[in-house]
């Protein structure tokens, strides 16, 4: 029979497979009729009166564009997409031909945003997209493809701000622990194309955006900083975020100027009647597929949340307590003082974490009947953050896995968990884009035995963690077999976590 490790890997791959650009796009988009053709998107019809144009930006957009061009055929007049630097070569090397454009494609590809940071190449691509949008007429249709990473690939700072100045500000915010939502609010306030800017420039053409969401809750105005969605944020919100991270007093002069000359209120949403934004892929979609597969493998499966967010230390504690509770259930101690204590800890933790839409009391109720007859699988997704203290190499998924491993080890050491050896546990956390931080890993696996096994190899987990060096740990530990390495996936719907437990 397959190991838990193999099962977890299979579930992760299934989840990612269902949000790969081509199948996802082909499920959502059809072109119908010859005389007066219509673009059908998830059952909604858009007449193609004159010319059909395409623009796109994001990590998954190359694959989306290849599929779109196949569907649109000769109706497509011209396209421009901004994609990450080196992605065509990477996909070529990985043999992912279906994600690449055909040799005589009408779509121009511009690569930029090295290391997911806006750069002059991305700026050049953004200018080309801006020019195309500004030239459209009332009878044209603009298809916009958007995925995660789109923010860095569509930089067009409001004058007089320079790209370097905007970038420095974003880096400072990120290093102080700002959440992706906060970063995006600041970015789009200082941008020409974000916060609905692209849609305003494309007016009066019909704009149809197909969006692969990499943001918790799928908010249209936040994904890739919402170039085709009315912004729900104002300059005031931007100032508040800068104040929260103590950055208001050392802003570049140009940013000061732009902030003081921008209108304080977001523009009225009624200007967006020519725009239709449609989410065609998300973390929820990926989790649903993983659940289907897990049930097929015989697991009693529950989805905890598709909105897991917060600092990895706290999220690791949440998973450790959940795993302890399940192990107690497997040991026949699901009811009693120990379990009650763990449940209390969990509810306390959940109230502090404020994970959107998570009803933990309800979830714990559903857990009550599980195990030990059937193995249990808990799935979740979202995006955690890491407060950097060290200079090591890693990513949020590898660090989360390592912290869960350490937490389970400590719980066993204090005998809080069930009698050891009663249940087998594996925890996996991975980024659906196949990259976790600046490493070639997508994430990592851990088990309660990890810390003891590492000590036998002379590896001190706590030392690696205090230097944010999870990648170095996993690379050295047991020949790297706990690293999750998938290669680029060509898609991105945040992260996925899986807990697998069996007696």
Short mmCIF file of C-alpha atoms in Angstrom, two decimals:
data_model
loop_
_atom_site.label_atom_id
_atom_site.label_comp_id
_atom_site.label_asym_id
_atom_site.label_seq_id
_atom_site.Cartn_x
_atom_site.Cartn_y
_atom_site.Cartn_z
CA UNK A 1 0.00 0.00 0.00
CA UNK A 2 1.10 3.59 -0.59
CA UNK A 3 2.76 5.51 2.20
CA UNK A 4 1.13 8.60 3.68
CA UNK A 5 3.95 10.56 2.05
CA UNK A 6 2.94 9.25 -1.39
CA UNK A 7 -0.73 9.92 -0.71
CA UNK A 8 -0.02 13.51 0.35
CA UNK A 9 2.04 14.07 -2.80
CA UNK A 10 -0.72 12.60 -4.95
CA UNK A 11 -3.35 14.87 -3.36
CA UNK A 12 -1.17 17.94 -3.83
CA UNK A 13 -0.59 17.12 -7.50
CA UNK A 14 -4.32 16.48 -8.07
CA UNK A 15 -5.20 19.83 -6.53
CA UNK A 16 -2.68 21.64 -8.73
CA UNK A 17 -3.73 19.67 -11.82
CA UNK A 18 -7.30 20.91 -11.64
CA UNK A 19 -6.22 24.58 -11.75
CA UNK A 20 -3.69 24.21 -14.56
CA UNK A 21 -4.34 26.95 -17.14
CA UNK A 22 -5.37 24.96 -20.21
CA UNK A 23 -8.02 22.62 -18.73
CA UNK A 24 -9.32 25.44 -16.57
CA UNK A 25 -9.68 27.87 -19.46
CA UNK A 26 -11.25 25.29 -21.75
CA UNK A 27 -13.87 24.52 -19.09
CA UNK A 28 -14.76 28.22 -18.82
CA UNK A 29 -14.49 29.66 -22.36
CA UNK A 30 -16.07 28.79 -25.71
CA UNK A 31 -16.37 30.66 -29.00
CA UNK A 32 -19.68 30.18 -30.78
CA UNK A 33 -21.12 30.93 -34.21
CA UNK A 34 -19.57 32.29 -37.40
CA UNK A 35 -21.90 35.04 -38.72
CA UNK A 36 -21.92 37.07 -35.53
CA UNK A 37 -19.63 35.14 -33.22
CA UNK A 38 -20.05 35.20 -29.45
CA UNK A 39 -17.57 34.61 -26.71
CA UNK A 40 -19.18 32.41 -24.06
CA UNK A 41 -17.63 32.63 -20.61
CA UNK A 42 -19.18 30.40 -17.94
CA UNK A 43 -22.53 30.70 -19.70
CA UNK A 44 -22.40 34.47 -20.29
CA UNK A 45 -22.36 35.67 -23.90
CA UNK A 46 -20.29 38.56 -25.29
CA UNK A 47 -20.80 39.45 -28.98
CA UNK A 48 -17.59 39.82 -30.98
CA UNK A 49 -18.66 42.84 -33.06
CA UNK A 50 -15.31 43.84 -34.54
CA UNK A 51 -11.86 42.96 -33.27
CA UNK A 52 -10.86 40.76 -30.37
CA UNK A 53 -7.69 41.68 -28.48
CA UNK A 54 -5.95 39.95 -25.61
CA UNK A 55 -3.66 41.17 -22.85
CA UNK A 56 -2.44 39.36 -19.77
CA UNK A 57 -0.02 39.43 -16.87
CA UNK A 58 0.91 36.92 -14.19
CA UNK A 59 2.74 33.69 -13.45
CA UNK A 60 0.09 31.47 -15.04
CA UNK A 61 -0.76 33.69 -18.00
CA UNK A 62 1.46 32.04 -20.62
CA UNK A 63 -0.48 28.77 -20.33
CA UNK A 64 -3.78 30.67 -20.21
CA UNK A 65 -2.86 32.61 -23.36
CA UNK A 66 -1.86 29.44 -25.25
CA UNK A 67 -5.24 27.88 -24.46
CA UNK A 68 -7.11 31.13 -25.23
CA UNK A 69 -5.46 31.50 -28.63
CA UNK A 70 -6.46 27.95 -29.50
CA UNK A 71 -10.10 28.73 -28.58
CA UNK A 72 -10.25 32.15 -30.27
CA UNK A 73 -8.52 31.17 -33.50
CA UNK A 74 -8.63 33.80 -36.27
CA UNK A 75 -10.89 36.10 -34.27
CA UNK A 76 -7.90 37.15 -32.23
CA UNK A 77 -6.30 40.19 -33.87
CA UNK A 78 -3.43 40.87 -31.50
CA UNK A 79 -2.25 40.17 -27.96
CA UNK A 80 0.42 41.22 -25.47
CA UNK A 81 1.25 39.31 -22.32
CA UNK A 82 3.70 40.05 -19.51
CA UNK A 83 5.09 36.89 -17.93
CA UNK A 84 7.91 36.08 -15.47
CA UNK A 85 11.47 36.20 -16.70
CA UNK A 86 12.70 32.87 -18.06
CA UNK A 87 9.33 31.14 -17.92
CA UNK A 88 9.28 30.14 -21.61
CA UNK A 89 12.65 28.48 -21.32
CA UNK A 90 11.69 26.77 -18.03
CA UNK A 91 8.47 25.38 -19.51
CA UNK A 92 10.32 24.31 -22.65
CA UNK A 93 12.90 22.47 -20.55
CA UNK A 94 10.18 20.85 -18.47
CA UNK A 95 8.55 19.59 -21.67
CA UNK A 96 5.36 21.55 -20.97
CA UNK A 97 4.71 22.31 -24.62
CA UNK A 98 0.98 22.86 -24.08
CA UNK A 99 1.78 25.97 -22.00
CA UNK A 100 3.75 27.63 -24.80
CA UNK A 101 2.44 29.70 -27.69
CA UNK A 102 2.60 28.34 -31.22
CA UNK A 103 5.44 29.62 -33.48
CA UNK A 104 3.26 32.08 -35.47
CA UNK A 105 1.24 33.32 -32.53
CA UNK A 106 -0.45 36.74 -32.70
CA UNK A 107 0.43 37.21 -29.04
CA UNK A 108 3.59 39.08 -28.17
CA UNK A 109 5.34 37.80 -25.05
CA UNK A 110 7.32 40.14 -22.81
CA UNK A 111 9.28 38.59 -19.95
CA UNK A 112 10.15 40.59 -16.85
CA UNK A 113 9.78 40.95 -13.09
CA UNK A 114 12.89 38.99 -12.15
CA UNK A 115 12.44 37.40 -8.68
CA UNK A 116 8.82 38.60 -8.78
CA UNK A 117 9.90 42.23 -8.49
CA UNK A 118 8.89 44.96 -10.97
CA UNK A 119 11.77 45.88 -13.28
CA UNK A 120 12.39 47.90 -16.50
CA UNK A 121 11.29 44.94 -18.68
CA UNK A 122 7.97 44.64 -16.85
CA UNK A 123 7.59 48.41 -17.14
CA UNK A 124 8.10 48.17 -20.92
CA UNK A 125 5.45 45.45 -21.15
CA UNK A 126 3.02 47.48 -19.04
CA UNK A 127 3.52 50.46 -21.37
CA UNK A 128 2.75 48.27 -24.42
CA UNK A 129 -0.43 46.95 -22.75
CA UNK A 130 -1.44 50.50 -21.82
CA UNK A 131 -0.98 51.65 -25.42
CA UNK A 132 -3.07 48.77 -26.79
CA UNK A 133 -5.88 49.46 -24.30
CA UNK A 134 -5.97 53.18 -25.07
CA UNK A 135 -6.45 52.50 -28.78
CA UNK A 136 -9.62 50.41 -28.48
CA UNK A 137 -13.05 51.43 -29.80
CA UNK A 138 -16.61 50.73 -28.71
CA UNK A 139 -16.91 47.69 -31.02
CA UNK A 140 -13.74 46.00 -29.79
CA UNK A 141 -13.55 43.27 -27.19
CA UNK A 142 -10.56 43.06 -24.85
CA UNK A 143 -9.94 39.72 -23.16
CA UNK A 144 -7.75 40.18 -20.08
CA UNK A 145 -5.97 37.21 -18.51
CA UNK A 146 -4.93 37.73 -14.90
CA UNK A 147 -3.14 35.51 -12.42
CA UNK A 148 -1.03 35.81 -9.31
CA UNK A 149 2.24 37.62 -9.78
CA UNK A 150 0.37 40.02 -12.06
CA UNK A 151 1.08 42.93 -9.76
CA UNK A 152 4.85 42.84 -10.32
CA UNK A 153 4.32 42.34 -14.05
CA UNK A 154 2.17 45.42 -14.58
CA UNK A 155 4.14 48.28 -13.05
CA UNK A 156 3.23 51.76 -14.25
CA UNK A 157 3.83 54.18 -11.38
CA UNK A 158 1.90 57.46 -11.34
CA UNK A 159 4.19 60.31 -12.31
CA UNK A 160 6.49 61.60 -10.84
CA UNK A 161 7.19 58.30 -8.98
CA UNK A 162 10.07 56.24 -10.34
CA UNK A 163 9.87 52.44 -10.45
CA UNK A 164 12.85 52.13 -8.06
CA UNK A 165 11.15 54.39 -5.51
CA UNK A 166 7.92 52.40 -5.59
CA UNK A 167 9.87 49.17 -5.35
CA UNK A 168 11.93 50.31 -2.38
CA UNK A 169 8.73 51.23 -0.56
CA UNK A 170 7.15 47.81 -1.30
CA UNK A 171 10.30 46.03 -0.06
CA UNK A 172 10.31 48.04 3.17
CA UNK A 173 6.67 47.17 3.78
CA UNK A 174 7.25 43.47 3.07
CA UNK A 175 10.26 43.31 5.38
CA UNK A 176 8.13 44.74 8.18
CA UNK A 177 5.59 41.96 7.82
CA UNK A 178 2.90 43.67 5.73
CA UNK A 179 0.32 41.23 4.36
CA UNK A 180 -0.08 40.81 0.59
CA UNK A 181 -3.43 42.65 0.79
CA UNK A 182 -1.72 45.65 2.39
CA UNK A 183 1.12 45.61 -0.15
CA UNK A 184 -1.39 45.58 -2.99
CA UNK A 185 -3.40 48.50 -1.58
CA UNK A 186 -0.24 50.61 -1.49
CA UNK A 187 0.90 49.43 -4.93
CA UNK A 188 -2.37 50.20 -6.66
CA UNK A 189 -2.77 53.61 -5.05
CA UNK A 190 0.56 54.57 -6.64
CA UNK A 191 -0.21 52.96 -10.00
CA UNK A 192 -1.69 54.00 -13.32
CA UNK A 193 -3.04 50.58 -14.40
CA UNK A 194 -3.94 48.96 -11.10
CA UNK A 195 -7.07 49.63 -9.08
CA UNK A 196 -9.23 49.60 -12.22
CA UNK A 197 -6.83 51.74 -14.26
CA UNK A 198 -6.56 49.30 -17.17
CA UNK A 199 -10.35 49.02 -17.48
CA UNK A 200 -10.73 52.81 -17.46
CA UNK A 201 -8.15 53.13 -20.26
CA UNK A 202 -9.84 50.42 -22.36
CA UNK A 203 -13.23 52.21 -22.22
CA UNK A 204 -15.46 52.15 -24.31
CA UNK A 205 -14.40 48.65 -25.43
CA UNK A 206 -16.03 45.63 -23.78
CA UNK A 207 -13.56 44.20 -21.24
CA UNK A 208 -13.79 40.56 -20.13
CA UNK A 209 -11.30 39.46 -17.48
CA UNK A 210 -10.57 35.80 -16.77
CA UNK A 211 -8.97 35.54 -13.37
CA UNK A 212 -6.99 32.85 -11.63
CA UNK A 213 -7.16 33.90 -7.98
CA UNK A 214 -4.15 33.72 -5.68
CA UNK A 215 -5.68 35.82 -2.91
CA UNK A 216 -7.74 34.71 0.10
CA UNK A 217 -11.48 35.19 -0.52
CA UNK A 218 -10.91 35.97 -4.24
CA UNK A 219 -11.44 39.77 -3.96
CA UNK A 220 -11.44 41.14 -7.51
CA UNK A 221 -9.90 44.47 -6.59
CA UNK A 222 -6.93 42.82 -4.83
CA UNK A 223 -5.88 40.00 -7.21
CA UNK A 224 -2.91 41.39 -9.20
CA UNK A 225 -3.98 44.72 -7.63
CA UNK A 226 -7.28 44.74 -9.54
CA UNK A 227 -6.44 46.32 -12.93
CA UNK A 228 -9.98 45.71 -14.21
CA UNK A 229 -11.93 46.10 -10.96
CA UNK A 230 -13.15 49.25 -9.28
CA UNK A 231 -10.97 49.92 -6.27
CA UNK A 232 -12.62 49.78 -2.89
CA UNK A 233 -9.66 51.56 -1.32
CA UNK A 234 -8.72 55.20 -1.09
CA UNK A 235 -5.54 57.20 -0.65
CA UNK A 236 -6.52 57.33 3.02
CA UNK A 237 -6.23 53.53 3.26
CA UNK A 238 -2.79 53.72 1.71
CA UNK A 239 -1.69 56.34 4.24
CA UNK A 240 -3.01 54.24 7.11
CA UNK A 241 -0.95 51.23 6.02
CA UNK A 242 2.20 53.35 5.67
CA UNK A 243 1.52 54.76 9.14
CA UNK A 244 0.96 51.28 10.62
CA UNK A 245 4.48 50.26 9.55
CA UNK A 246 6.05 53.59 10.53
CA UNK A 247 6.88 54.59 6.96
CA UNK A 248 4.92 57.83 6.61
CA UNK A 249 7.84 59.96 7.66
CA UNK A 250 10.54 58.71 5.33
CA UNK A 251 8.70 58.56 2.02
CA UNK A 252 10.39 59.64 -1.23
CA UNK A 253 9.35 63.16 -2.29
CA UNK A 254 7.63 61.81 -5.42
CA UNK A 255 5.39 59.48 -3.38
CA UNK A 256 4.45 62.41 -1.13
CA UNK A 257 3.51 64.41 -4.24
CA UNK A 258 1.45 61.59 -5.77
CA UNK A 259 -0.40 60.89 -2.51
CA UNK A 260 -1.29 64.51 -1.96
CA UNK A 261 -2.52 65.04 -5.55
CA UNK A 262 -4.64 61.82 -5.79
CA UNK A 263 -8.37 62.05 -5.10
CA UNK A 264 -9.06 60.93 -1.54
CA UNK A 265 -12.11 58.81 -2.44
CA UNK A 266 -12.15 55.71 -4.66
CA UNK A 267 -13.78 56.35 -8.05
CA UNK A 268 -17.47 55.58 -8.28
CA UNK A 269 -18.06 51.99 -9.42
CA UNK A 270 -20.71 52.93 -12.01
CA UNK A 271 -17.95 53.65 -14.56
CA UNK A 272 -17.38 49.90 -14.88
CA UNK A 273 -20.46 48.74 -16.76
CA UNK A 274 -18.24 47.82 -19.76
CA UNK A 275 -16.29 45.33 -17.62
CA UNK A 276 -17.01 41.74 -16.65
CA UNK A 277 -14.64 40.03 -14.19
CA UNK A 278 -14.88 36.25 -13.93
CA UNK A 279 -12.93 33.98 -11.56
CA UNK A 280 -12.10 30.75 -13.39
CA UNK A 281 -9.75 29.17 -10.86
CA UNK A 282 -9.10 29.43 -7.12
CA UNK A 283 -7.74 27.70 -4.03
CA UNK A 284 -11.26 26.46 -3.20
CA UNK A 285 -11.48 24.71 -6.58
CA UNK A 286 -8.12 23.01 -5.95
CA UNK A 287 -9.10 21.90 -2.43
CA UNK A 288 -12.40 20.46 -3.68
CA UNK A 289 -10.50 18.28 -6.15
CA UNK A 290 -8.02 17.12 -3.48
CA UNK A 291 -10.96 16.21 -1.22
CA UNK A 292 -12.56 14.16 -4.00
CA UNK A 293 -9.31 12.26 -4.53
CA UNK A 294 -8.70 11.75 -0.79
CA UNK A 295 -12.17 10.27 -0.36
CA UNK A 296 -11.40 8.01 -3.31
CA UNK A 297 -8.35 6.76 -1.39
CA UNK A 298 -10.57 5.92 1.58
CA UNK A 299 -9.89 8.93 3.81
CA UNK A 300 -12.55 10.61 5.92
CA UNK A 301 -11.85 14.11 4.59
CA UNK A 302 -12.61 17.59 5.86
CA UNK A 303 -11.64 21.00 4.48
CA UNK A 304 -10.58 23.28 7.32
CA UNK A 305 -10.44 26.54 5.32
CA UNK A 306 -9.32 28.06 2.03
CA UNK A 307 -8.35 31.24 3.88
CA UNK A 308 -5.52 30.18 6.20
CA UNK A 309 -3.48 33.29 6.91
CA UNK A 310 -1.24 34.63 9.64
CA UNK A 311 2.30 34.20 10.90
CA UNK A 312 3.71 30.67 10.40
CA UNK A 313 4.45 30.24 14.12
CA UNK A 314 0.77 30.62 14.99
CA UNK A 315 -0.49 28.54 12.07
CA UNK A 316 1.99 25.79 13.02
CA UNK A 317 0.50 25.79 16.54
CA UNK A 318 -2.98 25.46 15.05
CA UNK A 319 -1.96 22.39 13.01
CA UNK A 320 -0.07 20.81 15.94
CA UNK A 321 -3.12 21.09 18.22
CA UNK A 322 -5.40 19.69 15.50
CA UNK A 323 -3.06 16.74 14.93
CA UNK A 324 -2.87 16.10 18.69
CA UNK A 325 -6.65 16.11 18.90
CA UNK A 326 -6.91 13.59 16.05
CA UNK A 327 -4.23 11.38 17.60
CA UNK A 328 -6.14 11.39 20.90
CA UNK A 329 -9.21 10.31 18.92
CA UNK A 330 -7.25 7.45 17.34
CA UNK A 331 -6.05 6.41 20.83
CA UNK A 332 -9.66 6.27 22.07
CA UNK A 333 -9.17 9.44 24.13
CA UNK A 334 -11.35 11.67 21.95
CA UNK A 335 -13.49 12.53 24.97
CA UNK A 336 -11.99 13.44 28.32
CA UNK A 337 -9.88 16.08 30.07
CA UNK A 338 -6.94 15.89 27.65
CA UNK A 339 -9.08 16.35 24.53
CA UNK A 340 -11.09 19.09 26.19
CA UNK A 341 -7.89 20.93 26.99
CA UNK A 342 -6.66 20.70 23.38
CA UNK A 343 -10.07 21.79 22.07
CA UNK A 344 -9.99 24.79 24.39
CA UNK A 345 -6.50 25.71 23.17
CA UNK A 346 -7.66 25.44 19.57
CA UNK A 347 -10.68 27.68 20.05
CA UNK A 348 -8.54 30.24 21.87
CA UNK A 349 -5.96 30.16 19.06
CA UNK A 350 -8.61 30.47 16.35
CA UNK A 351 -10.13 33.54 17.99
CA UNK A 352 -6.68 35.19 18.05
CA UNK A 353 -5.90 34.25 14.43
CA UNK A 354 -9.14 35.65 12.97
CA UNK A 355 -9.04 33.45 9.86
CA UNK A 356 -11.81 34.77 7.54
CA UNK A 357 -14.90 32.58 7.54
CA UNK A 358 -13.43 29.86 9.76
CA UNK A 359 -16.01 28.38 12.15
CA UNK A 360 -13.70 26.20 14.24
CA UNK A 361 -16.38 25.10 16.72
CA UNK A 362 -18.34 23.60 13.83
CA UNK A 363 -15.19 22.02 12.38
CA UNK A 364 -14.29 20.43 15.74
CA UNK A 365 -17.82 19.05 15.97
CA UNK A 366 -17.32 17.38 12.57
CA UNK A 367 -13.99 15.95 13.76
CA UNK A 368 -15.57 14.31 16.83
CA UNK A 369 -16.71 11.19 15.04
CA UNK A 370 -13.54 10.57 13.02
CA UNK A 371 -10.96 7.77 13.39
CA UNK A 372 -9.74 5.14 14.10
CA UNK A 373 -11.72 2.97 11.64
CA UNK A 374 -10.81 5.14 8.66
CA UNK A 375 -7.71 7.21 8.03
CA UNK A 376 -8.34 10.97 8.25
CA UNK A 377 -7.33 13.74 5.86
CA UNK A 378 -7.62 17.43 6.68
CA UNK A 379 -7.09 19.89 3.84
CA UNK A 380 -6.62 23.63 3.89
CA UNK A 381 -5.28 26.44 1.76
CA UNK A 382 -4.37 30.10 1.91
CA UNK A 383 -1.18 32.04 2.40
CA UNK A 384 0.85 32.45 5.57
CA UNK A 385 3.52 35.06 6.31
CA UNK A 386 6.99 34.74 7.82
CA UNK A 387 8.57 37.35 10.05
CA UNK A 388 12.19 37.26 8.89
CA UNK A 389 14.81 37.21 11.62
CA UNK A 390 17.63 35.24 10.05
CA UNK A 391 19.56 35.21 6.80
CA UNK A 392 18.81 31.63 5.80
CA UNK A 393 17.09 30.29 2.72
CA UNK A 394 13.56 28.95 2.69
CA UNK A 395 9.93 29.81 2.08
CA UNK A 396 6.75 30.01 4.11
CA UNK A 397 5.71 26.43 3.29
CA UNK A 398 9.02 24.82 4.24
CA UNK A 399 9.16 26.89 7.42
CA UNK A 400 5.58 25.93 8.30
CA UNK A 401 6.32 22.22 7.81
CA UNK A 402 9.46 22.47 9.94
CA UNK A 403 7.63 24.33 12.71
CA UNK A 404 4.83 21.74 12.69
CA UNK A 405 7.49 19.00 13.01
CA UNK A 406 9.06 20.80 15.96
CA UNK A 407 5.68 21.41 17.61
CA UNK A 408 4.67 17.74 17.34
CA UNK A 409 8.04 16.71 18.79
CA UNK A 410 7.59 19.03 21.78
CA UNK A 411 4.04 17.79 22.36
CA UNK A 412 5.30 14.20 22.46
CA UNK A 413 8.14 15.15 24.78
CA UNK A 414 5.67 16.66 27.26
CA UNK A 415 3.34 13.66 26.87
CA UNK A 416 0.45 16.00 26.01
CA UNK A 417 -0.36 14.05 22.89
CA UNK A 418 -1.65 10.51 22.64
CA UNK A 419 0.57 7.59 23.60
CA UNK A 420 3.33 7.57 20.96
CA UNK A 421 3.24 5.00 18.22
CA UNK A 422 -0.54 4.84 18.07
CA UNK A 423 -0.97 6.76 14.85
CA UNK A 424 1.05 7.61 11.79
CA UNK A 425 1.03 11.29 10.78
CA UNK A 426 2.27 13.28 7.80
CA UNK A 427 1.90 17.02 7.24
CA UNK A 428 2.50 18.71 3.89
CA UNK A 429 2.54 22.36 2.91
CA UNK A 430 3.22 23.48 -0.65
CA UNK A 431 2.89 26.43 -3.02
CA UNK A 432 0.72 25.62 -6.02
CA UNK A 433 3.05 27.57 -8.33
CA UNK A 434 5.81 25.06 -7.58
CA UNK A 435 8.04 27.63 -5.90
CA UNK A 436 8.43 28.36 -2.21
CA UNK A 437 10.50 31.45 -1.54
CA UNK A 438 13.76 31.72 -3.53
CA UNK A 439 14.18 27.92 -3.73
CA UNK A 440 13.42 25.23 -6.28
CA UNK A 441 11.16 23.46 -3.77
CA UNK A 442 7.39 23.99 -3.64
CA UNK A 443 7.27 23.15 0.06
CA UNK A 444 7.96 20.26 2.43
CA UNK A 445 6.65 17.29 4.40
CA UNK A 446 7.10 16.60 8.11
CA UNK A 447 6.20 13.97 10.68
CA UNK A 448 6.31 13.79 14.49
CA UNK A 449 9.56 11.78 14.22
CA UNK A 450 11.36 14.46 12.20
CA UNK A 451 13.18 16.24 15.06
CA UNK A 452 14.54 13.02 16.64
CA UNK A 453 15.65 11.66 13.26
CA UNK A 454 17.32 14.98 12.47
CA UNK A 455 19.21 14.94 15.79
CA UNK A 456 20.61 11.52 14.86
CA UNK A 457 22.02 13.19 11.74
CA UNK A 458 23.44 16.00 13.87
CA UNK A 459 20.88 18.56 12.63
CA UNK A 460 19.37 20.97 15.15
CA UNK A 461 15.91 22.00 13.93
CA UNK A 462 15.65 25.00 16.27
CA UNK A 463 18.95 26.44 15.04
CA UNK A 464 17.78 26.24 11.41
CA UNK A 465 14.45 27.84 12.30
CA UNK A 466 15.98 30.75 14.20
CA UNK A 467 17.90 31.58 11.02
CA UNK A 468 14.82 31.11 8.73
CA UNK A 469 16.86 28.40 7.04
CA UNK A 470 14.25 25.70 6.46
CA UNK A 471 15.45 24.93 2.92
CA UNK A 472 19.00 24.17 4.08
CA UNK A 473 17.59 21.88 6.76
CA UNK A 474 15.37 19.91 4.39
CA UNK A 475 18.14 19.71 1.77
CA UNK A 476 20.52 18.14 4.29
CA UNK A 477 17.99 15.94 6.09
CA UNK A 478 17.62 12.36 4.77
CA UNK A 479 18.95 13.34 1.37
CA UNK A 480 16.23 15.94 0.80
CA UNK A 481 13.40 13.41 0.61
CA UNK A 482 11.12 15.64 2.73
CA UNK A 483 11.30 18.47 0.21
CA UNK A 484 8.31 18.84 -2.09
CA UNK A 485 9.81 19.44 -5.53
CA UNK A 486 7.35 19.69 -8.42
CA UNK A 487 9.04 22.12 -10.81
CA UNK A 488 7.12 25.11 -12.14
CA UNK A 489 3.44 24.27 -12.44
CA UNK A 490 2.42 27.17 -14.67
CA UNK A 491 -0.43 28.03 -12.30
CA UNK A 492 -0.87 29.70 -8.89
CA UNK A 493 -3.72 29.56 -6.37
CA UNK A 494 -1.70 30.18 -3.16
CA UNK A 495 -0.70 27.29 -0.88
CA UNK A 496 -2.19 23.95 0.04
CA UNK A 497 -1.77 22.06 3.31
CA UNK A 498 -2.69 18.46 4.04
CA UNK A 499 -2.68 16.49 7.29
CA UNK A 500 -2.91 12.70 6.82
CA UNK A 501 -3.38 10.42 9.82
CA UNK A 502 -3.98 6.69 10.13
CA UNK A 503 -3.85 4.15 12.93
#
